[in-house]
Amino acid sequence: MAEDVTTTGIARHGATRLPSVEVDSFNIELKDDDGFLGDRASKGAFREILEGLRKPLKKNGDDPLGKKPAGEIAKSELDEVLVGDDVAAAALVHGAIEEFAQELAYVTRRFLKTKAWADTERIVVGGGFRQSRVGELAIARTDILLKAEEYDVDLVPIRFHPDEAGLIGTLHLAPSWIFEAHDSILAVDIGGTNIRCGVVETRWKKSPDLSKAAVWKSELWRHADDEPTREGAVKRLVKMLKDLIADAEAESHKLAPFIGIACPGVINEDGSIEKGAQNLPGNWESSRFNLPASLMEAIPMIGDHDTAVLMHNDGVVQGLCEVPYMQDVERWGVLTIGTGLGNARFTNRRKENGKGEKAKDKDNGDKDDKKTKKGKD
């Protein structure tokens, strides 16, 4: 993969080597006797924990959260409970946070014990669950639990709103030469419920590390409500992108001939999906289906240039939005708490300007001084 970026100027789909990082692993599916570990630390898992704590209270008619099932209580409602006057309700939610944090800590420890995640210094936690006070408390509590067990790793919430993180992250799939003559790119973030498209401003001249990048405009389609066919979903996606191209041109944006895509699953070099796309409309894992090729056929040119499309795993792409802020560490990862638990582990690459330098020689000298402590399950 090393020559993909340096000779062609653009990586392959699902590449292990990207302009700023090496992708050490992604979409690892760890298991225990009860099944996939990711299922223990998902949005659904938190709801199940909360519902389990409410069960004995419901029998006595003492459930402070009322009759609404946990799965139907909005994140904002739970956040309000935490700061409300009903102490019993707040205690119930805090109890669920504690149990969930214990599960997340267990799952995180299992990741840290894999070869791919060895010596991880920081873990960014993203996904929709993070965008709530409940999620922030769960992440903070997990961080405390790991440190209490002497794990030398920091758990931090992702900086960007989860709705924008996956779009902004696609900038880090593109080589820097794309930014020199353009001020924005098209981005696509595909999920099991929604498809979001956007025009992302690079703001590269202000900040070459892309730390000031922002979503200029985006469109959301909740495909789960419409239950489209695969072909219908692609058709709708193409329309969304064409509308955004027209809007960008109307506002005189210098849109790059590049579309970055974040998509669930294991992404093959040719743009096909090996596995993990079961929540998408239709069969996206078919050998006869290739989303990047379909988009290039439907949108062959952007401006005066041939369209280039690059697709990677959604967990990887969401994590990539944090690249500018991870330059003080070498090895870091991302966990995305959503329908499942997305995951990716990165190692920063050496850069010619010395910023964010991987500095292997220095690291070899310092490694003996810094010992990563390992706790016990």
Short mmCIF file of C-alpha atoms in Angstrom, two decimals:
data_model
loop_
_atom_site.label_atom_id
_atom_site.label_comp_id
_atom_site.label_asym_id
_atom_site.label_seq_id
_atom_site.Cartn_x
_atom_site.Cartn_y
_atom_site.Cartn_z
CA MET A 1 0.00 0.00 0.00
CA ALA A 2 2.95 2.37 0.52
CA GLU A 3 3.17 3.27 -3.17
CA ASP A 4 -0.57 3.99 -3.48
CA VAL A 5 -0.28 7.50 -2.06
CA THR A 6 3.19 8.36 -3.31
CA THR A 7 2.91 7.31 -6.96
CA THR A 8 -0.74 7.74 -7.85
CA GLY A 9 -1.39 10.60 -5.46
CA ILE A 10 -4.48 8.93 -4.05
CA ALA A 11 -4.94 5.88 -1.84
CA ARG A 12 -7.01 2.80 -2.61
CA HIS A 13 -10.38 2.19 -0.99
CA GLY A 14 -10.00 0.92 2.56
CA ALA A 15 -6.26 1.68 2.45
CA THR A 16 -4.02 0.98 5.42
CA ARG A 17 -1.81 3.93 4.49
CA LEU A 18 -3.39 7.38 4.34
CA PRO A 19 -1.74 10.79 3.99
CA SER A 20 -1.52 11.43 7.76
CA VAL A 21 -1.80 8.01 9.41
CA GLU A 22 -1.28 4.30 9.10
CA VAL A 23 -4.53 2.46 9.79
CA ASP A 24 -3.32 -0.38 12.00
CA SER A 25 -6.73 -2.02 12.21
CA PHE A 26 -10.42 -1.30 11.83
CA ASN A 27 -13.72 -3.06 12.30
CA ILE A 28 -12.24 -5.71 14.61
CA GLU A 29 -14.98 -8.09 15.73
CA LEU A 30 -14.02 -9.40 19.16
CA LYS A 31 -16.12 -12.14 20.74
CA ASP A 32 -16.65 -13.78 24.09
CA ASP A 33 -19.01 -16.51 25.26
CA ASP A 34 -21.97 -14.16 24.96
CA GLY A 35 -21.26 -13.04 21.38
CA PHE A 36 -19.74 -9.91 19.85
CA LEU A 37 -18.18 -7.61 22.42
CA GLY A 38 -19.34 -4.53 20.57
CA ASP A 39 -22.93 -5.42 21.46
CA ARG A 40 -22.07 -4.84 25.12
CA ALA A 41 -21.15 -1.19 24.52
CA SER A 42 -23.67 0.06 21.97
CA LYS A 43 -26.53 2.55 22.23
CA GLY A 44 -28.90 -0.41 22.48
CA ALA A 45 -26.85 -1.91 25.31
CA PHE A 46 -27.26 1.25 27.39
CA ARG A 47 -31.02 1.18 26.83
CA GLU A 48 -31.16 -2.47 27.87
CA ILE A 49 -29.23 -1.70 31.05
CA LEU A 50 -31.57 1.16 31.88
CA GLU A 51 -34.63 -0.99 31.20
CA GLY A 52 -33.20 -3.76 33.38
CA LEU A 53 -32.80 -1.37 36.31
CA ARG A 54 -36.38 -0.18 35.87
CA LYS A 55 -37.90 -3.66 35.77
CA PRO A 56 -38.24 -4.29 39.54
CA LEU A 57 -39.45 -0.71 40.04
CA LYS A 58 -42.19 -1.16 37.45
CA LYS A 59 -43.58 -4.15 39.36
CA ASN A 60 -44.13 -1.93 42.37
CA GLY A 61 -45.32 1.01 40.33
CA ASP A 62 -42.33 3.05 41.51
CA ASP A 63 -40.55 3.68 38.20
CA PRO A 64 -39.56 7.39 38.29
CA LEU A 65 -39.16 7.43 34.50
CA GLY A 66 -42.81 6.57 33.92
CA LYS A 67 -44.27 4.09 31.46
CA LYS A 68 -42.32 4.96 28.32
CA PRO A 69 -39.90 2.14 27.31
CA ALA A 70 -36.19 3.01 27.57
CA GLY A 71 -35.81 2.71 23.82
CA GLU A 72 -38.31 5.52 23.29
CA ILE A 73 -36.81 7.98 25.76
CA ALA A 74 -34.81 10.61 23.88
CA LYS A 75 -31.23 11.43 24.86
CA SER A 76 -32.32 14.98 25.64
CA GLU A 77 -34.95 13.67 28.08
CA LEU A 78 -32.36 11.59 29.92
CA ASP A 79 -30.04 14.61 30.06
CA GLU A 80 -32.82 16.66 31.62
CA VAL A 81 -33.42 13.95 34.21
CA LEU A 82 -29.78 14.22 35.32
CA VAL A 83 -30.20 17.89 36.26
CA GLY A 84 -33.86 17.73 37.31
CA ASP A 85 -35.48 17.78 40.75
CA ASP A 86 -36.48 14.11 40.71
CA VAL A 87 -33.58 12.61 42.63
CA ALA A 88 -34.81 9.01 42.18
CA ALA A 89 -34.98 9.39 38.41
CA ALA A 90 -31.50 10.96 38.32
CA ALA A 91 -30.13 8.15 40.49
CA LEU A 92 -31.64 5.58 38.12
CA VAL A 93 -29.96 7.12 35.07
CA HIS A 94 -26.67 7.44 36.95
CA GLY A 95 -26.93 3.76 37.81
CA ALA A 96 -27.31 2.89 34.14
CA ILE A 97 -24.33 5.10 33.30
CA GLU A 98 -22.21 3.27 35.86
CA GLU A 99 -23.13 -0.19 34.55
CA PHE A 100 -22.57 0.90 30.96
CA ALA A 101 -19.18 2.39 31.85
CA GLN A 102 -18.19 -0.94 33.40
CA GLU A 103 -19.12 -2.68 30.14
CA LEU A 104 -17.29 -0.10 28.00
CA ALA A 105 -14.22 -0.43 30.22
CA TYR A 106 -14.29 -4.21 29.79
CA VAL A 107 -14.59 -3.94 26.02
CA THR A 108 -11.83 -1.30 25.87
CA ARG A 109 -9.49 -3.51 27.89
CA ARG A 110 -10.08 -6.33 25.44
CA PHE A 111 -9.16 -4.07 22.54
CA LEU A 112 -6.02 -2.87 24.31
CA LYS A 113 -4.91 -6.48 24.76
CA THR A 114 -4.95 -7.17 21.03
CA LYS A 115 -1.72 -6.87 19.06
CA ALA A 116 -3.18 -4.17 16.80
CA TRP A 117 -4.09 -1.95 19.76
CA ALA A 118 -0.87 -2.44 21.77
CA ASP A 119 0.61 0.76 23.25
CA THR A 120 -2.42 2.88 22.40
CA GLU A 121 -1.99 6.24 24.12
CA ARG A 122 -5.38 7.86 23.55
CA ILE A 123 -8.85 6.71 22.49
CA VAL A 124 -11.39 9.08 21.00
CA VAL A 125 -15.03 8.11 21.56
CA GLY A 126 -17.53 9.16 18.90
CA GLY A 127 -20.90 8.07 17.60
CA GLY A 128 -24.36 9.39 18.43
CA PHE A 129 -24.19 8.24 22.06
CA ARG A 130 -21.37 10.70 22.70
CA GLN A 131 -23.60 13.68 21.84
CA SER A 132 -25.37 13.73 25.19
CA ARG A 133 -24.57 14.40 28.82
CA VAL A 134 -25.28 10.75 29.52
CA GLY A 135 -22.67 9.76 26.93
CA GLU A 136 -20.09 12.24 28.21
CA LEU A 137 -20.47 10.96 31.77
CA ALA A 138 -20.16 7.35 30.61
CA ILE A 139 -16.96 8.16 28.72
CA ALA A 140 -15.49 10.06 31.68
CA ARG A 141 -16.39 7.27 34.09
CA THR A 142 -14.82 4.67 31.77
CA ASP A 143 -11.64 6.74 31.66
CA ILE A 144 -11.54 6.79 35.47
CA LEU A 145 -12.09 3.01 35.67
CA LEU A 146 -9.23 2.32 33.26
CA LYS A 147 -6.87 4.65 35.09
CA ALA A 148 -7.80 3.02 38.40
CA GLU A 149 -6.60 -0.25 36.87
CA GLU A 150 -3.37 1.50 35.83
CA TYR A 151 -4.00 1.55 32.11
CA ASP A 152 -1.88 4.32 30.64
CA VAL A 153 -4.47 5.53 28.15
CA ASP A 154 -6.81 8.52 27.92
CA LEU A 155 -10.45 8.25 26.84
CA VAL A 156 -11.82 11.51 25.40
CA PRO A 157 -15.03 12.51 23.59
CA ILE A 158 -14.69 13.33 19.90
CA ARG A 159 -14.49 17.11 19.33
CA PHE A 160 -16.90 17.48 16.44
CA HIS A 161 -20.62 16.83 16.51
CA PRO A 162 -21.11 13.18 15.43
CA ASP A 163 -23.26 14.38 12.52
CA GLU A 164 -20.28 16.31 11.14
CA ALA A 165 -17.32 14.22 12.28
CA GLY A 166 -17.77 11.62 9.54
CA LEU A 167 -17.99 14.32 6.87
CA ILE A 168 -14.96 16.28 8.08
CA GLY A 169 -12.96 13.09 8.45
CA THR A 170 -13.17 12.42 4.69
CA LEU A 171 -10.76 15.33 4.15
CA HIS A 172 -8.02 13.14 5.57
CA LEU A 173 -8.62 10.53 2.87
CA ALA A 174 -7.55 13.05 0.22
CA PRO A 175 -3.93 13.88 -0.63
CA SER A 176 -2.82 17.46 0.06
CA TRP A 177 -2.43 18.36 -3.63
CA ILE A 178 -6.22 18.33 -3.92
CA PHE A 179 -6.45 21.25 -1.48
CA GLU A 180 -4.00 23.53 -3.27
CA ALA A 181 -6.42 24.55 -6.01
CA HIS A 182 -9.75 23.92 -4.27
CA ASP A 183 -11.46 25.10 -1.11
CA SER A 184 -13.97 22.29 -0.49
CA ILE A 185 -14.85 18.67 -1.19
CA LEU A 186 -17.96 16.50 -1.28
CA ALA A 187 -18.38 14.10 1.63
CA VAL A 188 -20.76 11.21 2.26
CA ASP A 189 -21.44 9.52 5.61
CA ILE A 190 -23.53 6.35 5.28
CA GLY A 191 -25.15 4.77 8.31
CA GLY A 192 -27.66 2.06 9.08
CA THR A 193 -30.40 4.67 9.58
CA ASN A 194 -29.26 7.81 7.74
CA ILE A 195 -27.25 8.95 4.75
CA ARG A 196 -25.70 12.38 5.15
CA CYS A 197 -23.96 14.31 2.39
CA GLY A 198 -22.13 17.59 2.71
CA VAL A 199 -19.80 20.16 1.25
CA VAL A 200 -16.81 20.44 3.58
CA GLU A 201 -14.71 23.57 3.51
CA THR A 202 -11.02 22.73 3.91
CA ARG A 203 -9.87 26.19 5.09
CA TRP A 204 -6.50 24.80 4.15
CA LYS A 205 -4.81 28.18 3.66
CA LYS A 206 -5.69 29.19 7.20
CA SER A 207 -4.74 25.85 8.67
CA PRO A 208 -2.83 23.28 6.56
CA ASP A 209 -3.47 20.62 9.21
CA LEU A 210 -7.22 20.95 8.46
CA SER A 211 -8.01 21.78 12.09
CA LYS A 212 -10.30 24.63 10.98
CA ALA A 213 -12.25 22.57 8.44
CA ALA A 214 -16.02 22.88 8.67
CA VAL A 215 -19.20 21.63 7.03
CA TRP A 216 -20.55 24.41 4.80
CA LYS A 217 -23.80 22.70 3.91
CA SER A 218 -25.25 19.22 4.37
CA GLU A 219 -28.32 17.16 3.54
CA LEU A 220 -29.74 14.28 5.55
CA TRP A 221 -31.91 11.42 4.35
CA ARG A 222 -33.30 8.98 6.88
CA HIS A 223 -33.43 5.98 4.56
CA ALA A 224 -34.65 3.64 7.31
CA ASP A 225 -38.04 5.37 7.15
CA ASP A 226 -38.38 4.89 3.38
CA GLU A 227 -36.99 1.34 3.15
CA PRO A 228 -35.63 1.85 -0.39
CA THR A 229 -33.99 -0.73 -2.63
CA ARG A 230 -30.22 -0.55 -3.01
CA GLU A 231 -30.60 1.04 -6.43
CA GLY A 232 -33.13 3.49 -5.03
CA ALA A 233 -30.72 4.46 -2.26
CA VAL A 234 -27.90 5.11 -4.75
CA LYS A 235 -30.22 7.16 -6.95
CA ARG A 236 -31.24 9.31 -3.98
CA LEU A 237 -27.59 9.69 -2.94
CA VAL A 238 -26.62 10.85 -6.43
CA LYS A 239 -29.40 13.44 -6.40
CA MET A 240 -28.23 14.76 -3.03
CA LEU A 241 -24.68 15.11 -4.33
CA LYS A 242 -25.75 16.82 -7.55
CA ASP A 243 -27.84 19.29 -5.57
CA LEU A 244 -24.86 20.08 -3.36
CA ILE A 245 -22.61 20.53 -6.41
CA ALA A 246 -25.10 23.02 -7.86
CA ASP A 247 -25.33 24.89 -4.54
CA ALA A 248 -21.54 25.04 -4.21
CA GLU A 249 -21.12 26.32 -7.76
CA ALA A 250 -23.82 28.95 -7.19
CA GLU A 251 -21.85 30.24 -4.20
CA SER A 252 -18.56 30.17 -6.18
CA HIS A 253 -16.97 27.44 -4.10
CA LYS A 254 -13.92 25.87 -5.71
CA LEU A 255 -15.15 22.32 -5.30
CA ALA A 256 -12.49 19.63 -5.70
CA PRO A 257 -13.20 16.73 -8.09
CA PHE A 258 -13.19 14.39 -5.10
CA ILE A 259 -15.88 12.54 -3.14
CA GLY A 260 -14.92 11.01 0.20
CA ILE A 261 -17.19 8.29 1.56
CA ALA A 262 -17.55 6.86 5.06
CA CYS A 263 -19.36 3.51 4.93
CA PRO A 264 -19.94 0.67 7.41
CA GLY A 265 -18.10 -2.59 6.94
CA VAL A 266 -14.81 -3.97 5.71
CA ILE A 267 -13.95 -2.02 2.56
CA ASN A 268 -11.94 -3.82 -0.12
CA GLU A 269 -9.33 -2.17 -2.36
CA ASP A 270 -11.67 -2.18 -5.35
CA GLY A 271 -14.47 -0.42 -3.45
CA SER A 272 -16.57 -3.50 -2.80
CA ILE A 273 -17.72 -4.31 0.74
CA GLU A 274 -16.59 -7.63 2.17
CA LYS A 275 -18.84 -7.67 5.23
CA GLY A 276 -20.50 -5.46 7.83
CA ALA A 277 -23.05 -3.66 5.63
CA GLN A 278 -26.06 -5.68 6.77
CA ASN A 279 -27.92 -2.61 8.07
CA LEU A 280 -27.84 -0.81 4.72
CA PRO A 281 -30.77 -0.93 2.27
CA GLY A 282 -30.45 -3.97 0.02
CA ASN A 283 -27.36 -6.13 -0.46
CA TRP A 284 -24.32 -3.87 -0.46
CA GLU A 285 -21.97 -6.85 -0.05
CA SER A 286 -22.79 -8.27 -3.48
CA SER A 287 -19.80 -8.79 -5.78
CA ARG A 288 -21.86 -7.08 -8.48
CA PHE A 289 -22.24 -3.86 -6.51
CA ASN A 290 -19.61 -1.15 -6.22
CA LEU A 291 -20.70 2.20 -4.77
CA PRO A 292 -17.63 4.24 -5.81
CA ALA A 293 -17.98 3.01 -9.39
CA SER A 294 -21.69 3.81 -9.38
CA LEU A 295 -21.01 7.37 -8.21
CA MET A 296 -18.25 7.92 -10.77
CA GLU A 297 -20.60 6.73 -13.51
CA ALA A 298 -23.38 9.04 -12.33
CA ILE A 299 -21.08 12.02 -11.65
CA PRO A 300 -18.18 11.57 -14.09
CA MET A 301 -16.92 15.13 -13.69
CA ILE A 302 -16.94 17.86 -11.06
CA GLY A 303 -16.12 21.18 -12.66
CA ASP A 304 -13.64 20.55 -15.46
CA HIS A 305 -12.00 17.49 -13.93
CA ASP A 306 -12.67 13.75 -13.73
CA THR A 307 -14.25 12.72 -10.46
CA ALA A 308 -12.17 10.73 -7.98
CA VAL A 309 -13.97 8.73 -5.28
CA LEU A 310 -12.40 7.21 -2.19
CA MET A 311 -14.27 5.10 0.37
CA HIS A 312 -13.25 3.85 3.79
CA ASN A 313 -14.84 2.37 6.89
CA ASP A 314 -17.06 4.80 8.77
CA GLY A 315 -15.28 4.29 12.09
CA VAL A 316 -11.94 5.06 10.43
CA VAL A 317 -13.30 8.20 8.78
CA GLN A 318 -14.95 9.50 11.93
CA GLY A 319 -11.67 9.04 13.77
CA LEU A 320 -9.74 10.88 11.07
CA CYS A 321 -11.39 14.19 11.95
CA GLU A 322 -9.23 14.09 15.11
CA VAL A 323 -5.90 13.86 13.25
CA PRO A 324 -4.92 17.53 13.86
CA TYR A 325 -5.46 17.09 17.59
CA MET A 326 -3.56 13.81 17.96
CA GLN A 327 -0.10 15.11 17.04
CA ASP A 328 1.13 14.94 20.65
CA VAL A 329 0.79 11.14 20.62
CA GLU A 330 1.92 8.49 18.19
CA ARG A 331 -0.59 5.66 18.56
CA TRP A 332 -4.28 6.34 19.08
CA GLY A 333 -7.66 4.83 18.37
CA VAL A 334 -11.35 5.55 17.99
CA LEU A 335 -14.46 3.82 19.29
CA THR A 336 -17.81 4.89 17.87
CA ILE A 337 -20.85 4.05 19.97
CA GLY A 338 -23.90 3.67 17.78
CA THR A 339 -25.97 0.74 16.53
CA GLY A 340 -22.81 -1.27 17.15
CA LEU A 341 -19.32 -0.36 18.32
CA GLY A 342 -17.12 0.90 15.49
CA ASN A 343 -13.39 0.82 16.04
CA ALA A 344 -10.11 1.80 14.42
CA ARG A 345 -6.51 2.16 15.54
CA PHE A 346 -4.00 4.59 14.01
CA THR A 347 -0.30 5.37 14.05
CA ASN A 348 0.68 8.89 13.00
CA ARG A 349 2.97 9.05 9.98
CA ARG A 350 6.19 11.04 9.70
CA LYS A 351 5.66 14.39 7.99
CA GLU A 352 8.24 16.35 6.05
CA ASN A 353 7.66 19.51 8.06
CA GLY A 354 8.35 17.64 11.27
CA LYS A 355 4.93 18.33 12.76
CA GLY A 356 3.24 15.23 14.08
CA GLU A 357 6.45 13.35 13.36
CA LYS A 358 6.32 9.69 14.02
CA ALA A 359 9.96 9.80 15.14
CA LYS A 360 10.61 6.09 15.37
CA ASP A 361 14.27 6.54 16.29
CA LYS A 362 13.38 8.74 19.25
CA ASP A 363 10.58 6.42 20.22
CA ASN A 364 12.91 3.44 20.37
CA GLY A 365 15.04 5.33 22.86
CA ASP A 366 12.11 6.45 24.96
CA LYS A 367 10.11 3.24 24.89
CA ASP A 368 11.96 1.73 27.83
CA ASP A 369 11.11 4.79 29.92
CA LYS A 370 7.41 4.56 29.21
CA LYS A 371 5.86 1.26 30.16
CA THR A 372 2.21 0.74 29.41
CA LYS A 373 0.68 -0.86 32.45
CA LYS A 374 -1.80 -3.63 31.92
CA GLY A 375 -4.71 -4.24 34.25
CA LYS A 376 -6.66 -7.38 34.77
CA ASP A 377 -10.18 -8.18 33.63
#
